[in-house]
Amino acid sequence: MTTAREIMTPDATCIGANETVLEAAKKMTELGVGALPICGTDEKLKGMLTDRDIVVKVLGVGQDAAQVKAGDLAQGEAVTIGADDDADEILATMTRYKVRRLPVIDGHALVGIVAQADVARALPDPKVGDLLQALSTD
């Protein structure tokens, strides 16, 4: 079975918890991504910041993206997957938590990101349909 390590995008770039949401948006633009892991000064994962978070939780409520810290948008414990977990476990985790991207952890180190598209390429068609249905419903 395919593991997270085999299908992930390696070398995930973090946004520091003390960096601003504006800096995160610029980094997303430079990297061509829609989400960044939020890492603390201790290099531990604090959460994920998405482009949607920036629009809905900052801009949409009139906050200044140059003042809001990325760490302010980290909520609870980050949902992650182990580097050696298989595609079925990734599917189950994405479905359970209704997330489209999962940080991949090896021990305590962030080693990559698995996106919905990565899983779709690794799973047989019926399971891909289940994932898309689970993530597309409210």
PDB file of C-alpha atoms in Angstrom:
ATOM      1  CA  MET A   1       0.000   0.000   0.000  1.00  0.00           C
ATOM      2  CA  THR A   2       1.159   3.520  -0.795  1.00  0.00           C
ATOM      3  CA  THR A   3       2.375   5.587   2.173  1.00  0.00           C
ATOM      4  CA  ALA A   4       2.147   9.302   2.903  1.00  0.00           C
ATOM      5  CA  ARG A   5       5.910   9.587   2.408  1.00  0.00           C
ATOM      6  CA  GLU A   6       5.545   8.290  -1.160  1.00  0.00           C
ATOM      7  CA  ILE A   7       2.772  10.665  -2.242  1.00  0.00           C
ATOM      8  CA  MET A   8       3.429  13.818  -0.202  1.00  0.00           C
ATOM      9  CA  THR A   9       4.904  17.067  -1.403  1.00  0.00           C
ATOM     10  CA  PRO A  10       8.171  17.151   0.545  1.00  0.00           C
ATOM     11  CA  ASP A  11       9.838  20.127   2.196  1.00  0.00           C
ATOM     12  CA  ALA A  12       6.706  21.914   3.343  1.00  0.00           C
ATOM     13  CA  THR A  13       7.365  25.609   3.905  1.00  0.00           C
ATOM     14  CA  CYS A  14       6.041  26.926   7.209  1.00  0.00           C
ATOM     15  CA  ILE A  15       4.730  30.321   8.108  1.00  0.00           C
ATOM     16  CA  GLY A  16       5.936  31.316  11.556  1.00  0.00           C
ATOM     17  CA  ALA A  17       3.261  31.757  14.203  1.00  0.00           C
ATOM     18  CA  ASN A  18       4.576  35.294  14.799  1.00  0.00           C
ATOM     19  CA  GLU A  19       4.571  36.253  11.111  1.00  0.00           C
ATOM     20  CA  THR A  20       1.631  38.232   9.788  1.00  0.00           C
ATOM     21  CA  VAL A  21      -1.189  36.920   7.664  1.00  0.00           C
ATOM     22  CA  LEU A  22      -0.046  39.355   4.956  1.00  0.00           C
ATOM     23  CA  GLU A  23       3.378  37.685   4.962  1.00  0.00           C
ATOM     24  CA  ALA A  24       1.623  34.307   4.727  1.00  0.00           C
ATOM     25  CA  ALA A  25      -0.418  35.483   1.726  1.00  0.00           C
ATOM     26  CA  LYS A  26       2.745  36.678  -0.016  1.00  0.00           C
ATOM     27  CA  LYS A  27       4.456  33.355   0.690  1.00  0.00           C
ATOM     28  CA  MET A  28       1.436  31.441  -0.655  1.00  0.00           C
ATOM     29  CA  THR A  29       1.574  33.546  -3.820  1.00  0.00           C
ATOM     30  CA  GLU A  30       5.313  32.962  -4.276  1.00  0.00           C
ATOM     31  CA  LEU A  31       4.953  29.211  -3.761  1.00  0.00           C
ATOM     32  CA  GLY A  32       1.702  28.855  -5.700  1.00  0.00           C
ATOM     33  CA  VAL A  33      -0.039  27.094  -2.792  1.00  0.00           C
ATOM     34  CA  GLY A  34      -3.341  27.567  -0.989  1.00  0.00           C
ATOM     35  CA  ALA A  35      -2.208  26.545   2.496  1.00  0.00           C
ATOM     36  CA  LEU A  36       0.816  26.725   4.757  1.00  0.00           C
ATOM     37  CA  PRO A  37       1.626  24.925   7.980  1.00  0.00           C
ATOM     38  CA  ILE A  38       1.915  27.284  10.952  1.00  0.00           C
ATOM     39  CA  CYS A  39       5.081  26.546  12.936  1.00  0.00           C
ATOM     40  CA  GLY A  40       5.964  27.929  16.339  1.00  0.00           C
ATOM     41  CA  THR A  41       9.338  29.205  17.458  1.00  0.00           C
ATOM     42  CA  ASP A  42       9.885  25.691  18.843  1.00  0.00           C
ATOM     43  CA  GLU A  43       9.548  24.395  15.234  1.00  0.00           C
ATOM     44  CA  LYS A  44       6.468  22.413  16.251  1.00  0.00           C
ATOM     45  CA  LEU A  45       3.373  22.437  14.078  1.00  0.00           C
ATOM     46  CA  LYS A  46       0.664  24.726  15.457  1.00  0.00           C
ATOM     47  CA  GLY A  47      -1.911  24.358  12.685  1.00  0.00           C
ATOM     48  CA  MET A  48      -2.640  25.059   9.041  1.00  0.00           C
ATOM     49  CA  LEU A  49      -3.416  28.418   7.465  1.00  0.00           C
ATOM     50  CA  THR A  50      -5.429  28.406   4.245  1.00  0.00           C
ATOM     51  CA  ASP A  51      -6.187  31.108   1.726  1.00  0.00           C
ATOM     52  CA  ARG A  52      -9.830  30.719   2.756  1.00  0.00           C
ATOM     53  CA  ASP A  53      -8.879  31.416   6.405  1.00  0.00           C
ATOM     54  CA  ILE A  54      -7.252  34.665   5.310  1.00  0.00           C
ATOM     55  CA  VAL A  55     -10.325  35.777   3.378  1.00  0.00           C
ATOM     56  CA  VAL A  56     -13.021  34.660   5.835  1.00  0.00           C
ATOM     57  CA  LYS A  57     -11.360  35.150   9.226  1.00  0.00           C
ATOM     58  CA  VAL A  58      -9.297  38.253   8.502  1.00  0.00           C
ATOM     59  CA  LEU A  59     -10.312  40.258   5.430  1.00  0.00           C
ATOM     60  CA  GLY A  60     -14.009  39.361   5.555  1.00  0.00           C
ATOM     61  CA  VAL A  61     -14.358  40.731   9.085  1.00  0.00           C
ATOM     62  CA  GLY A  62     -12.376  43.894   8.380  1.00  0.00           C
ATOM     63  CA  GLN A  63      -9.131  42.973  10.138  1.00  0.00           C
ATOM     64  CA  ASP A  64      -5.754  44.186   8.876  1.00  0.00           C
ATOM     65  CA  ALA A  65      -3.750  41.307   7.361  1.00  0.00           C
ATOM     66  CA  ALA A  66      -0.560  43.207   8.176  1.00  0.00           C
ATOM     67  CA  GLN A  67      -1.446  43.139  11.896  1.00  0.00           C
ATOM     68  CA  VAL A  68      -2.968  39.679  12.459  1.00  0.00           C
ATOM     69  CA  LYS A  69      -0.447  36.958  13.300  1.00  0.00           C
ATOM     70  CA  ALA A  70      -0.665  33.580  11.577  1.00  0.00           C
ATOM     71  CA  GLY A  71      -0.561  31.892  14.984  1.00  0.00           C
ATOM     72  CA  ASP A  72      -3.759  33.719  15.966  1.00  0.00           C
ATOM     73  CA  LEU A  73      -5.596  31.595  13.393  1.00  0.00           C
ATOM     74  CA  ALA A  74      -4.237  28.235  14.600  1.00  0.00           C
ATOM     75  CA  GLN A  75      -7.121  26.395  16.222  1.00  0.00           C
ATOM     76  CA  GLY A  76      -6.651  23.491  18.586  1.00  0.00           C
ATOM     77  CA  GLU A  77      -4.322  20.638  17.799  1.00  0.00           C
ATOM     78  CA  ALA A  78      -3.291  20.257  14.170  1.00  0.00           C
ATOM     79  CA  VAL A  79      -4.645  17.214  12.325  1.00  0.00           C
ATOM     80  CA  THR A  80      -1.655  15.313  10.925  1.00  0.00           C
ATOM     81  CA  ILE A  81      -0.710  12.006   9.362  1.00  0.00           C
ATOM     82  CA  GLY A  82       2.386   9.896   9.974  1.00  0.00           C
ATOM     83  CA  ALA A  83       4.907   9.580   7.156  1.00  0.00           C
ATOM     84  CA  ASP A  84       4.501   5.805   7.093  1.00  0.00           C
ATOM     85  CA  ASP A  85       0.691   5.768   7.289  1.00  0.00           C
ATOM     86  CA  ASP A  86      -0.951   4.264   4.226  1.00  0.00           C
ATOM     87  CA  ALA A  87      -3.358   5.844   1.759  1.00  0.00           C
ATOM     88  CA  ASP A  88      -6.377   4.240   3.463  1.00  0.00           C
ATOM     89  CA  GLU A  89      -5.426   5.900   6.769  1.00  0.00           C
ATOM     90  CA  ILE A  90      -4.921   9.228   4.984  1.00  0.00           C
ATOM     91  CA  LEU A  91      -8.363   8.835   3.393  1.00  0.00           C
ATOM     92  CA  ALA A  92      -9.948   8.009   6.755  1.00  0.00           C
ATOM     93  CA  THR A  93      -8.290  11.000   8.451  1.00  0.00           C
ATOM     94  CA  MET A  94      -9.274  13.456   5.709  1.00  0.00           C
ATOM     95  CA  THR A  95     -12.828  12.135   5.781  1.00  0.00           C
ATOM     96  CA  ARG A  96     -13.116  12.165   9.584  1.00  0.00           C
ATOM     97  CA  TYR A  97     -11.834  15.727   9.947  1.00  0.00           C
ATOM     98  CA  LYS A  98     -13.123  17.048   6.583  1.00  0.00           C
ATOM     99  CA  VAL A  99      -9.738  18.445   5.560  1.00  0.00           C
ATOM    100  CA  ARG A 100      -8.204  18.583   2.093  1.00  0.00           C
ATOM    101  CA  ARG A 101      -4.573  18.823   3.199  1.00  0.00           C
ATOM    102  CA  LEU A 102      -2.660  17.000   5.903  1.00  0.00           C
ATOM    103  CA  PRO A 103       0.762  17.850   7.280  1.00  0.00           C
ATOM    104  CA  VAL A 104       2.980  14.752   7.248  1.00  0.00           C
ATOM    105  CA  ILE A 105       4.950  14.151  10.434  1.00  0.00           C
ATOM    106  CA  ASP A 106       7.953  11.869  10.957  1.00  0.00           C
ATOM    107  CA  GLY A 107       8.455  11.693  14.706  1.00  0.00           C
ATOM    108  CA  HIS A 108       7.934  15.347  15.627  1.00  0.00           C
ATOM    109  CA  ALA A 109       9.340  16.778  12.396  1.00  0.00           C
ATOM    110  CA  LEU A 110       7.173  18.176   9.604  1.00  0.00           C
ATOM    111  CA  VAL A 111       8.373  16.440   6.428  1.00  0.00           C
ATOM    112  CA  GLY A 112       5.678  17.296   3.879  1.00  0.00           C
ATOM    113  CA  ILE A 113       2.045  17.863   2.980  1.00  0.00           C
ATOM    114  CA  VAL A 114      -0.429  15.397   1.492  1.00  0.00           C
ATOM    115  CA  ALA A 115      -3.204  17.042  -0.506  1.00  0.00           C
ATOM    116  CA  GLN A 116      -6.523  15.615  -1.638  1.00  0.00           C
ATOM    117  CA  ALA A 117      -5.158  15.361  -5.204  1.00  0.00           C
ATOM    118  CA  ASP A 118      -2.175  13.295  -3.995  1.00  0.00           C
ATOM    119  CA  VAL A 119      -4.519  10.810  -2.353  1.00  0.00           C
ATOM    120  CA  ALA A 120      -6.789  10.730  -5.403  1.00  0.00           C
ATOM    121  CA  ARG A 121      -3.862   9.682  -7.581  1.00  0.00           C
ATOM    122  CA  ALA A 122      -2.883   6.917  -5.129  1.00  0.00           C
ATOM    123  CA  LEU A 123      -6.298   5.325  -4.512  1.00  0.00           C
ATOM    124  CA  PRO A 124      -8.556   3.203  -6.717  1.00  0.00           C
ATOM    125  CA  ASP A 125     -11.466   5.102  -8.300  1.00  0.00           C
ATOM    126  CA  PRO A 126     -14.278   4.041  -5.896  1.00  0.00           C
ATOM    127  CA  LYS A 127     -12.336   5.268  -2.855  1.00  0.00           C
ATOM    128  CA  VAL A 128     -11.514   8.546  -4.599  1.00  0.00           C
ATOM    129  CA  GLY A 129     -15.232   9.096  -5.108  1.00  0.00           C
ATOM    130  CA  ASP A 130     -15.865   8.460  -1.417  1.00  0.00           C
ATOM    131  CA  LEU A 131     -13.201  11.011  -0.459  1.00  0.00           C
ATOM    132  CA  LEU A 132     -14.535  13.662  -2.811  1.00  0.00           C
ATOM    133  CA  GLN A 133     -18.078  13.137  -1.582  1.00  0.00           C
ATOM    134  CA  ALA A 134     -17.048  13.324   2.081  1.00  0.00           C
ATOM    135  CA  LEU A 135     -15.077  16.534   1.578  1.00  0.00           C
ATOM    136  CA  SER A 136     -17.673  18.205  -0.625  1.00  0.00           C
ATOM    137  CA  THR A 137     -20.589  17.993   1.803  1.00  0.00           C
ATOM    138  CA  ASP A 138     -21.185  20.242   4.794  1.00  0.00           C
TER     139      ASP A 138
END
